[in-house]
């Protein structure tokens, strides 16, 4: 029988009680166990000489005990010092038995495995796994890498390794191969069964470095299939959406024309093209699922406002969802500025408005009087009901996952019709990556900035030259311009960061007494935040000291100077977003990256990249090279694209091939499609895996 239909209880030693615990790891069937892949490996095939140890290393060492002692400083602990002729290391045990203590005596040889860290007396390992060696015993215990599996309470590594062994021994040969042989040959990838056997039990002599970095062909084979499953599942979501009905919204003849006529600028060619694509989608009888990518400042908001005007003209409501209160408020101001003169009623639904005002707002939304409703995800709470929702605009999409996208559409359902969805992404990513990660969406790109924008002059300045930077702020404000001073969230503790921001604001107030300075951060009350931002937007505040709350979307064209503290600690895309807050007006703008010397290699590369280019797509490309996509795409929190073995950055060269393989499977092997999705996406319903 297919291991996909055998319950885990078929494995040796697995009863109903254990099965319950395994369910928490998503392990229901024997196939799930076979596809429970190692997170990483421990390398017990090589010894590190004690003299070569560095903090943070996790490694195998061996040595002779020089000293063993019970220390009472702080907590009682057994401390053992070992040496091997190249250096020494302390082993520290907080819990130990008398027998353990008696075994660890001067002169005995032992090997141990653990993580190296700084201790009170130099490098140490706390609670290493260890074993005493006989006189003539060689210290190398393993000939192959040791897999480390995702584990949970009551389901540890030993148990998992035993289960996997049993599954491999008895059921591996029954795992079905869904990829056509010709495809595997073309891609030079091994067969599935061989790949599974190898990643669980890497035989001695395999390329250890490749395995440790996930580049071994066996891992690539599995990553390929996982990416394929993800891609196919999104394609299926897309097909499902295509089969749904949506209200047809004709191209606006009146309101959009009026909106455009009232603007002080003309849409760029790119904006017009993307608006055209949206208008076309809105007129289809199926829900639009369109992602608009555009660099910071490319003018995504006004495009969304035009789409909103078209929907309203056709008699539908529009919901605009922003990721933060701050942005919701700004959109509220912008949309009202554009739409109110056309006679369109724009309402705000903040998560924190007073109850009476809230009841009135809810009523206006339910009756359809509020034509455009702007808010945070509070918009999609249970008690919010729309009269006739035709379009949902989601700004700064990267914080929402597939599941949330689907839930949003279901929310606005009426008479079997679901609203159109327009998703605006603040973080541009390369097209091939977008097409793979968001395969359930159509992608539009605004690849042009409004004319007259001068690139932001970017400089990196060491914190030792802070006084010059303060003088620069003074000069800019004296010339009638405004500035941001960003104190990013960098420490673990939010409280500490707020303190830094508060202290910076105070110091600046003293140094720049002639300038109006205000502070915003995450803990400032929403009402106060709005007051400050409005005052800043009106030019009544000249210098805004802020944490990264202003990172995305904030738009004040008169602000032309951006100071970023501790720039060396921020990621490239984040710095680019922050820098994008300036250079929005016609004045020459500047961004000062204040850093704490000395710079690490990576930080130096980041700051250099930022100085060299202002193209968001290029920045994203370099960011991908330098670090993981989780941070870039903001998916760590939402769990979107959380892969077992694939790594979208490391494996991105596979993506075009994944797409081609998917087309082939859909056309020639439809039975394989469902099986591959089920195998990898398990019960993740939102991906269509049921
Ligand atoms: P983003 O794409 O980063 O969300 P915004 O929508 O906030 O950018 O637009 C940035 C600024 O550019 C806003 O002040 C907006 O009014 C302005 N803008 C948008 N389109 C144009 C255009 N075609 N010409 C000039 N200015 C524009
Ligand atoms: Mg924006």
XYZ file of C-alpha atoms in Angstrom, residues 91-674:
584
model
C 32.880 21.864 29.822
C 30.194 23.069 32.193
C 27.465 20.921 33.768
C 24.758 22.458 35.939
C 23.103 19.121 36.536
C 25.280 16.127 37.204
C 25.241 12.902 39.131
C 27.885 11.734 41.581
C 28.776 8.953 39.155
C 29.290 11.465 36.383
C 31.528 13.554 38.588
C 33.568 10.531 39.624
C 34.093 9.480 36.016
C 35.432 12.829 34.901
C 38.865 12.757 36.470
C 42.227 14.121 35.476
C 43.953 12.086 32.827
C 40.870 10.514 31.229
C 40.312 11.123 27.525
C 36.910 12.043 26.213
C 35.163 13.356 23.153
C 32.204 15.666 23.203
C 29.789 17.386 20.909
C 28.195 20.727 21.619
C 28.037 24.425 20.950
C 30.983 26.627 21.813
C 30.325 29.890 23.637
C 32.093 32.476 25.744
C 32.257 31.568 29.428
C 33.758 33.228 32.500
C 37.110 31.536 31.906
C 37.280 31.502 28.115
C 35.540 29.242 25.612
C 33.225 26.576 26.978
C 30.509 24.082 26.109
C 27.513 23.822 28.392
C 26.111 20.319 28.794
C 27.842 18.769 25.798
C 27.007 15.228 24.790
C 30.150 13.344 25.790
C 31.649 9.924 26.110
C 34.832 8.708 27.745
C 37.333 7.066 25.442
C 39.259 3.896 26.127
C 43.037 4.042 26.079
C 43.425 3.224 22.389
C 40.043 4.277 21.070
C 39.938 6.648 18.087
C 37.802 9.690 18.795
C 35.845 9.660 15.525
C 32.465 8.083 16.233
C 30.564 8.611 12.985
C 31.311 8.132 9.359
C 28.338 10.100 8.130
C 26.458 13.259 9.044
C 23.835 13.075 11.782
C 20.427 14.442 10.747
C 18.624 16.879 13.032
C 14.850 16.796 12.571
C 12.178 19.317 13.478
C 11.116 18.025 16.902
C 8.530 18.794 19.560
C 7.871 18.094 23.231
C 7.880 14.351 23.777
C 9.196 13.670 20.274
C 12.970 13.983 20.352
C 15.764 13.274 17.909
C 16.359 9.681 18.985
C 12.736 8.769 18.537
C 12.509 10.546 15.191
C 15.665 8.869 13.894
C 14.312 5.466 14.909
C 10.967 6.098 13.224
C 12.587 7.354 10.058
C 14.848 4.300 9.989
C 11.887 2.007 10.271
C 9.988 3.906 7.579
C 12.986 3.832 5.242
C 13.554 0.151 5.770
C 10.007 -0.987 5.189
C 8.223 1.611 3.109
C 10.721 3.612 1.048
C 10.326 1.307 -1.964
C 6.631 2.069 -2.044
C 7.000 5.843 -2.347
C 5.672 6.836 -5.733
C 7.730 8.738 -8.242
C 5.606 11.436 -9.842
C 8.184 13.168 -11.960
C 8.595 11.716 -15.440
C 11.936 9.996 -15.968
C 12.668 12.147 -19.006
C 12.319 15.275 -16.865
C 14.687 13.974 -14.196
C 17.212 13.051 -16.832
C 16.994 16.513 -18.336
C 17.488 18.133 -14.956
C 20.218 15.660 -13.965
C 18.445 14.999 -10.679
C 18.251 11.628 -8.891
C 15.093 9.570 -8.437
C 12.906 10.345 -5.431
C 13.586 7.175 -3.447
C 17.331 7.563 -3.785
C 17.137 11.212 -2.814
C 15.072 10.453 0.300
C 17.404 7.681 1.422
C 20.392 9.926 0.981
C 19.153 12.981 2.862
C 18.023 10.895 5.831
C 21.131 8.717 5.929
C 23.960 10.386 4.051
C 26.439 7.584 3.340
C 30.095 8.119 4.185
C 32.070 9.759 1.440
C 29.205 11.943 0.194
C 30.024 15.585 -0.374
C 29.695 16.843 3.196
C 29.893 20.535 2.363
C 27.192 20.231 -0.275
C 24.948 18.467 2.223
C 25.572 21.025 4.939
C 24.639 23.876 2.585
C 21.674 22.159 0.935
C 23.273 21.966 -2.498
C 23.585 18.217 -2.786
C 21.730 16.828 -5.840
C 19.553 14.729 -3.528
C 18.476 17.849 -1.639
C 18.012 19.730 -4.888
C 15.807 16.918 -6.159
C 13.555 17.272 -3.116
C 13.655 21.063 -3.199
C 12.628 20.926 -6.832
C 9.600 18.803 -6.064
C 8.659 20.977 -3.100
C 8.828 24.169 -5.159
C 6.840 22.398 -7.830
C 4.176 21.428 -5.299
C 3.982 24.987 -4.001
C 3.739 26.407 -7.506
C 1.109 23.887 -8.580
C -0.959 24.547 -5.477
C -0.986 28.276 -6.183
C -1.933 27.571 -9.786
C -4.817 25.575 -8.437
C -5.885 28.423 -6.151
C -5.808 30.595 -9.226
C -7.969 28.189 -11.179
C -10.456 28.114 -8.320
C -10.650 31.899 -8.288
C -11.135 31.933 -12.051
C -14.172 29.745 -11.579
C -15.727 32.185 -9.106
C -17.973 35.009 -10.134
C -17.345 38.688 -9.526
C -19.298 41.814 -10.356
C -18.458 43.269 -13.750
C -17.217 46.801 -13.360
C -17.282 48.784 -16.614
C -14.501 51.223 -17.410
C -15.327 54.497 -15.728
C -16.327 57.255 -18.099
C -16.948 59.998 -15.602
C -15.247 59.764 -12.208
C -11.788 58.558 -13.224
C -11.589 61.194 -15.946
C -12.543 63.819 -13.388
C -10.067 62.494 -10.847
C -7.242 62.590 -13.377
C -8.218 66.082 -14.534
C -8.004 67.312 -10.965
C -4.458 66.055 -10.377
C -1.523 68.437 -10.501
C 0.395 65.852 -12.544
C -0.126 63.382 -15.350
C 0.081 59.658 -14.822
C 3.311 58.177 -16.082
C 3.156 55.755 -19.016
C 3.753 52.889 -16.590
C 0.912 54.023 -14.315
C -1.412 54.282 -17.316
C -0.467 50.833 -18.544
C -1.049 49.257 -15.135
C -4.333 51.112 -14.688
C -5.354 49.762 -18.092
C -4.598 46.218 -16.939
C -6.670 46.736 -13.807
C -9.626 48.229 -15.697
C -9.555 45.261 -18.036
C -9.616 42.796 -15.113
C -12.436 44.616 -13.341
C -14.640 44.145 -16.348
C -14.194 40.376 -16.306
C -16.901 38.316 -14.619
C -14.267 36.655 -12.381
C -12.459 38.167 -9.418
C -9.326 40.087 -10.308
C -6.276 38.896 -8.372
C -3.643 41.397 -9.355
C -0.406 42.291 -7.668
C 1.033 45.691 -8.519
C 4.743 45.935 -7.917
C 6.463 49.255 -8.063
C 9.437 50.868 -6.497
C 8.930 53.266 -3.609
C 7.537 56.536 -4.908
C 6.400 55.078 -8.237
C 2.854 56.272 -7.477
C 0.876 53.146 -6.682
C -1.669 54.917 -4.481
C -3.186 57.129 -7.159
C -3.589 54.103 -9.429
C -5.519 52.364 -6.657
C -7.653 55.487 -6.209
C -8.569 55.412 -9.898
C -9.615 51.767 -9.612
C -11.685 52.719 -6.561
C -13.398 55.528 -8.473
C -14.317 53.123 -11.271
C -15.845 50.668 -8.788
C -17.821 53.404 -7.055
C -19.129 54.730 -10.352
C -20.447 51.238 -11.085
C -22.273 51.264 -7.757
C -19.906 49.202 -5.608
C -18.085 49.765 -2.356
C -14.328 49.639 -2.020
C -12.295 48.542 1.002
C -8.725 49.770 1.304
C -6.581 47.905 3.764
C -3.271 49.239 5.054
C -0.795 47.402 7.294
C -0.548 50.080 9.986
C -2.768 52.740 11.529
C -0.310 55.354 10.376
C -0.666 54.327 6.749
C -4.411 53.890 7.021
C -4.642 57.466 8.206
C -2.452 58.712 5.390
C -4.476 56.807 2.801
C -7.577 58.250 4.410
C -6.272 61.757 3.798
C -5.101 60.999 0.240
C -8.201 59.147 -0.903
C -10.467 61.775 0.606
C -8.391 64.465 -1.109
C -8.893 62.809 -4.504
C -12.358 61.306 -4.142
C -14.363 63.678 -1.932
C -14.377 66.419 -4.630
C -16.044 63.833 -6.912
C -18.812 63.419 -4.389
C -17.525 60.057 -3.129
C -17.972 59.365 0.565
C -14.701 58.166 2.149
C -14.904 56.621 5.626
C -12.149 55.510 7.997
C -12.491 52.514 10.237
C -9.667 52.531 12.712
C -9.266 49.726 15.203
C -9.382 52.231 17.992
C -12.183 54.700 17.336
C -14.724 55.345 20.060
C -17.662 52.955 20.284
C -20.346 55.411 19.247
C -18.385 56.585 16.212
C -17.668 52.956 15.417
C -21.330 52.017 15.456
C -22.098 54.873 13.087
C -19.246 53.844 10.776
C -20.374 50.199 10.789
C -23.868 51.347 9.912
C -22.636 53.481 7.022
C -20.611 50.538 5.725
C -23.490 48.073 5.988
C -25.960 50.407 4.295
C -23.494 51.138 1.497
C -23.459 54.867 2.243
C -19.719 54.744 2.865
C -18.476 54.169 -0.669
C -14.772 53.831 0.129
C -13.744 52.456 3.511
C -10.159 52.709 4.666
C -8.605 50.931 7.610
C -6.228 48.299 8.896
C -7.165 44.606 9.047
C -9.798 45.749 11.563
C -11.817 46.115 8.349
C -12.166 42.389 8.154
C -13.425 41.678 11.613
C -16.575 39.698 12.102
C -18.918 42.595 12.792
C -17.930 44.616 9.740
C -20.438 43.923 6.983
C -20.373 45.565 3.608
C -23.465 46.475 1.661
C -22.014 45.633 -1.728
C -18.272 45.278 -1.830
C -16.843 45.262 -5.343
C -13.140 45.842 -4.824
C -10.603 45.237 -2.071
C -7.307 47.094 -2.205
C -4.529 45.693 -0.031
C -1.545 47.977 0.386
C 1.937 46.723 1.258
C 0.961 43.204 0.396
C 4.066 41.488 1.686
C 2.591 41.209 5.139
C -0.340 39.091 4.028
C -0.273 35.446 3.060
C -2.264 33.327 0.624
C -4.681 32.272 3.345
C -5.437 35.862 4.236
C -5.953 36.781 0.602
C -8.566 34.050 0.287
C -10.279 34.958 3.560
C -10.579 38.555 2.405
C -12.396 37.589 -0.744
C -14.766 35.283 1.076
C -15.589 38.141 3.414
C -17.036 40.316 0.679
C -19.147 37.609 -0.911
C -22.663 38.556 -1.912
C -25.171 36.730 -4.124
C -22.419 34.271 -5.025
C -20.149 37.040 -6.249
C -16.802 37.834 -4.713
C -14.982 41.149 -4.824
C -11.998 41.925 -7.018
C -8.667 42.186 -5.271
C -5.874 44.621 -5.998
C -2.674 44.093 -4.075
C 0.060 46.706 -3.903
C 3.539 45.574 -2.973
C 6.045 47.966 -1.491
C 8.939 45.602 -1.882
C 9.665 44.949 -5.499
C 11.184 41.562 -6.195
C 12.566 40.151 -9.437
C 9.879 39.072 -11.853
C 10.703 35.363 -11.980
C 10.641 35.236 -8.212
C 7.319 37.096 -8.048
C 5.816 34.774 -10.627
C 6.799 31.759 -8.562
C 5.967 33.050 -5.111
C 2.710 34.651 -6.176
C 1.642 32.222 -8.843
C -1.969 32.706 -7.767
C -1.778 36.353 -8.837
C -1.313 38.313 -12.036
C 1.613 40.648 -11.715
C 1.790 44.241 -13.000
C 4.906 46.345 -12.676
C 5.103 50.140 -12.492
C 8.635 50.346 -13.785
C 8.996 54.090 -14.072
C 9.213 56.918 -11.558
C 7.313 60.187 -12.028
C 9.377 62.695 -13.970
C 11.522 65.299 -12.277
C 12.597 63.070 -9.402
C 16.249 63.477 -8.703
C 18.027 60.506 -7.248
C 18.538 60.800 -3.521
C 22.112 61.745 -2.743
C 23.247 58.983 -0.366
C 26.239 59.174 1.951
C 27.559 56.963 4.731
C 28.927 58.871 7.723
C 30.496 57.398 10.881
C 28.723 58.278 14.122
C 31.857 60.116 15.201
C 30.858 62.877 12.778
C 27.412 63.315 14.222
C 27.826 67.055 14.745
C 28.143 67.606 10.983
C 24.937 65.715 10.436
C 23.117 67.838 13.007
C 24.389 70.952 11.218
C 23.031 69.561 7.981
C 19.574 69.144 9.505
C 19.731 72.734 10.737
C 20.592 74.025 7.273
C 17.847 72.018 5.554
C 15.197 73.222 7.989
C 16.428 76.814 7.696
C 15.896 76.487 3.932
C 12.261 75.541 4.540
C 12.706 71.797 4.098
C 11.819 68.989 6.488
C 13.748 65.988 7.744
C 13.375 62.534 9.272
C 15.713 61.133 11.882
C 15.181 57.391 12.145
C 16.242 55.355 15.154
C 15.571 51.830 13.969
C 14.349 48.959 16.067
C 17.453 46.918 16.427
C 17.744 45.467 19.892
C 15.774 42.517 21.151
C 14.023 44.741 23.594
C 11.575 47.227 22.186
C 11.738 49.235 25.389
C 15.420 49.889 24.865
C 14.821 51.161 21.354
C 12.079 53.504 22.431
C 14.473 54.803 25.031
C 17.066 55.418 22.328
C 14.538 57.263 20.183
C 13.359 59.339 23.139
C 16.923 60.206 24.109
C 17.871 61.094 20.533
C 14.844 63.374 20.270
C 15.854 65.125 23.490
C 19.452 65.613 22.445
C 18.329 66.978 19.092
C 15.867 69.350 20.757
C 18.731 70.772 22.801
C 21.092 71.057 19.849
C 18.438 72.457 17.493
C 16.385 74.681 19.751
C 15.147 76.838 16.852
C 13.526 73.836 15.128
C 10.173 72.183 15.859
C 10.851 68.556 16.624
C 8.409 65.720 17.321
C 8.736 62.046 18.091
C 6.694 59.039 16.933
C 7.170 55.399 17.782
C 5.135 52.242 18.251
C 3.952 53.125 21.751
C 2.678 56.605 20.967
C -1.133 56.675 21.178
C -2.779 56.500 17.750
C -4.483 59.847 18.168
C -1.210 61.522 19.084
C 0.525 59.761 16.214
C -2.043 61.049 13.789
C -1.749 64.563 15.202
C 2.038 64.507 14.760
C 1.915 63.036 11.260
C -0.702 65.513 10.126
C 1.356 68.364 11.549
C 4.451 66.993 9.813
C 2.565 66.639 6.530
C 1.404 70.266 6.873
C 4.941 71.463 7.527
C 4.268 72.538 11.108
C 6.848 70.086 12.372
C 10.262 70.320 10.771
C 12.110 67.344 12.136
C 10.425 64.037 12.802
C 12.309 61.622 15.029
C 10.893 58.140 14.532
C 11.448 54.434 14.867
C 10.908 52.343 11.753
C 7.127 52.906 12.064
C 7.563 55.262 9.140
C 9.275 52.615 7.072
C 6.595 51.944 4.523
C 4.322 54.242 2.646
C 4.641 57.540 4.503
C 4.542 60.324 1.940
C 5.514 63.914 2.733
C 6.981 65.458 -0.434
C 8.530 68.469 1.333
C 10.753 66.214 3.439
C 14.112 66.081 1.695
C 16.565 64.841 4.286
C 16.641 61.393 5.854
C 19.035 60.431 8.615
C 19.206 56.746 9.513
C 20.980 55.779 12.717
C 22.732 52.423 13.041
C 22.298 51.946 9.332
C 24.844 49.126 9.459
C 22.330 46.957 11.284
C 19.483 47.247 8.807
C 18.806 45.140 5.738
C 19.150 46.545 2.277
C 15.473 46.558 1.348
C 14.568 48.178 4.628
C 17.128 50.927 4.078
C 15.808 51.439 0.568
C 12.261 51.741 1.894
C 13.343 54.277 4.469
C 15.304 56.265 1.935
C 12.208 56.221 -0.266
C 10.514 58.559 2.223
C 12.528 61.401 0.708
C 13.066 62.393 -2.916
C 9.297 62.580 -3.402
C 9.155 66.272 -4.166
C 11.135 68.260 -6.682
C 13.903 69.350 -4.288
C 17.273 67.590 -4.290
C 17.093 65.125 -1.402
C 19.708 63.407 0.673
C 19.983 60.337 2.833
C 22.645 60.085 5.516
C 23.497 56.597 6.705
C 24.979 57.044 10.161
C 26.957 54.005 11.197
C 28.959 52.779 14.161
C 32.457 51.962 12.999
C 34.043 49.540 12.374
C 31.834 48.159 9.605
C 31.579 44.438 8.983
C 32.195 43.182 5.457
C 28.481 42.639 4.895
C 27.462 46.036 6.254
C 30.040 47.695 4.043
C 28.620 45.894 1.007
C 25.076 46.956 1.904
C 25.917 50.614 2.355
C 27.903 50.567 -0.878
C 24.997 49.010 -2.781
C 22.722 51.716 -1.497
C 25.058 54.435 -2.657
C 25.497 52.815 -6.057
C 21.886 52.319 -7.041
C 18.434 53.684 -6.346
C 16.599 51.085 -8.387
C 14.400 49.046 -6.053
C 14.476 45.948 -8.249
C 18.258 46.017 -8.362
C 18.356 46.539 -4.594
C 16.049 43.571 -4.123
C 18.286 41.445 -6.323
C 21.329 42.320 -4.257
C 19.419 41.856 -1.032
C 18.540 38.339 -2.132
C 22.202 37.655 -2.764
C 23.170 38.901 0.659
C 20.554 37.330 2.857
C 17.415 35.237 3.027
C 14.107 36.077 1.390
C 12.142 35.697 4.610
C 13.201 39.122 5.710
C 12.928 40.658 2.284
C 9.457 39.340 1.709
C 8.314 39.745 5.257
C 7.088 36.184 5.251
C 8.696 35.019 8.476
C 5.703 36.207 10.459
C 2.965 34.985 8.192
C 4.493 31.604 7.496
C 3.923 32.007 3.792
C 6.397 30.102 1.704
C 7.706 28.218 4.720
C 9.436 25.371 2.956
C 10.679 22.092 4.386
C 13.773 21.842 2.282
C 13.635 24.407 -0.497
C 15.197 27.808 -0.001
C 13.865 30.289 -2.462
C 17.122 32.234 -2.579
C 19.550 29.351 -2.713
C 17.388 27.445 -5.160
C 16.131 30.302 -7.298
C 17.940 29.014 -10.354
C 15.466 26.105 -10.232
C 12.423 28.371 -10.529
C 12.146 28.712 -14.315
C 12.559 24.940 -14.593
C 9.919 24.436 -11.907
C 7.503 26.542 -13.933
C 8.178 24.604 -17.121
C 7.855 21.281 -15.320
C 4.539 22.440 -13.845
C 3.146 23.201 -17.302
C 4.216 19.778 -18.472
C 2.654 18.008 -15.497
C -0.598 19.935 -15.838
C -0.820 19.039 -19.498
C 0.382 15.426 -19.506
C 0.091 14.043 -15.958
C -2.879 15.617 -14.200
C -3.040 12.706 -11.722
C 0.468 13.535 -10.541
C -0.488 17.144 -9.792
C -2.855 16.381 -6.928
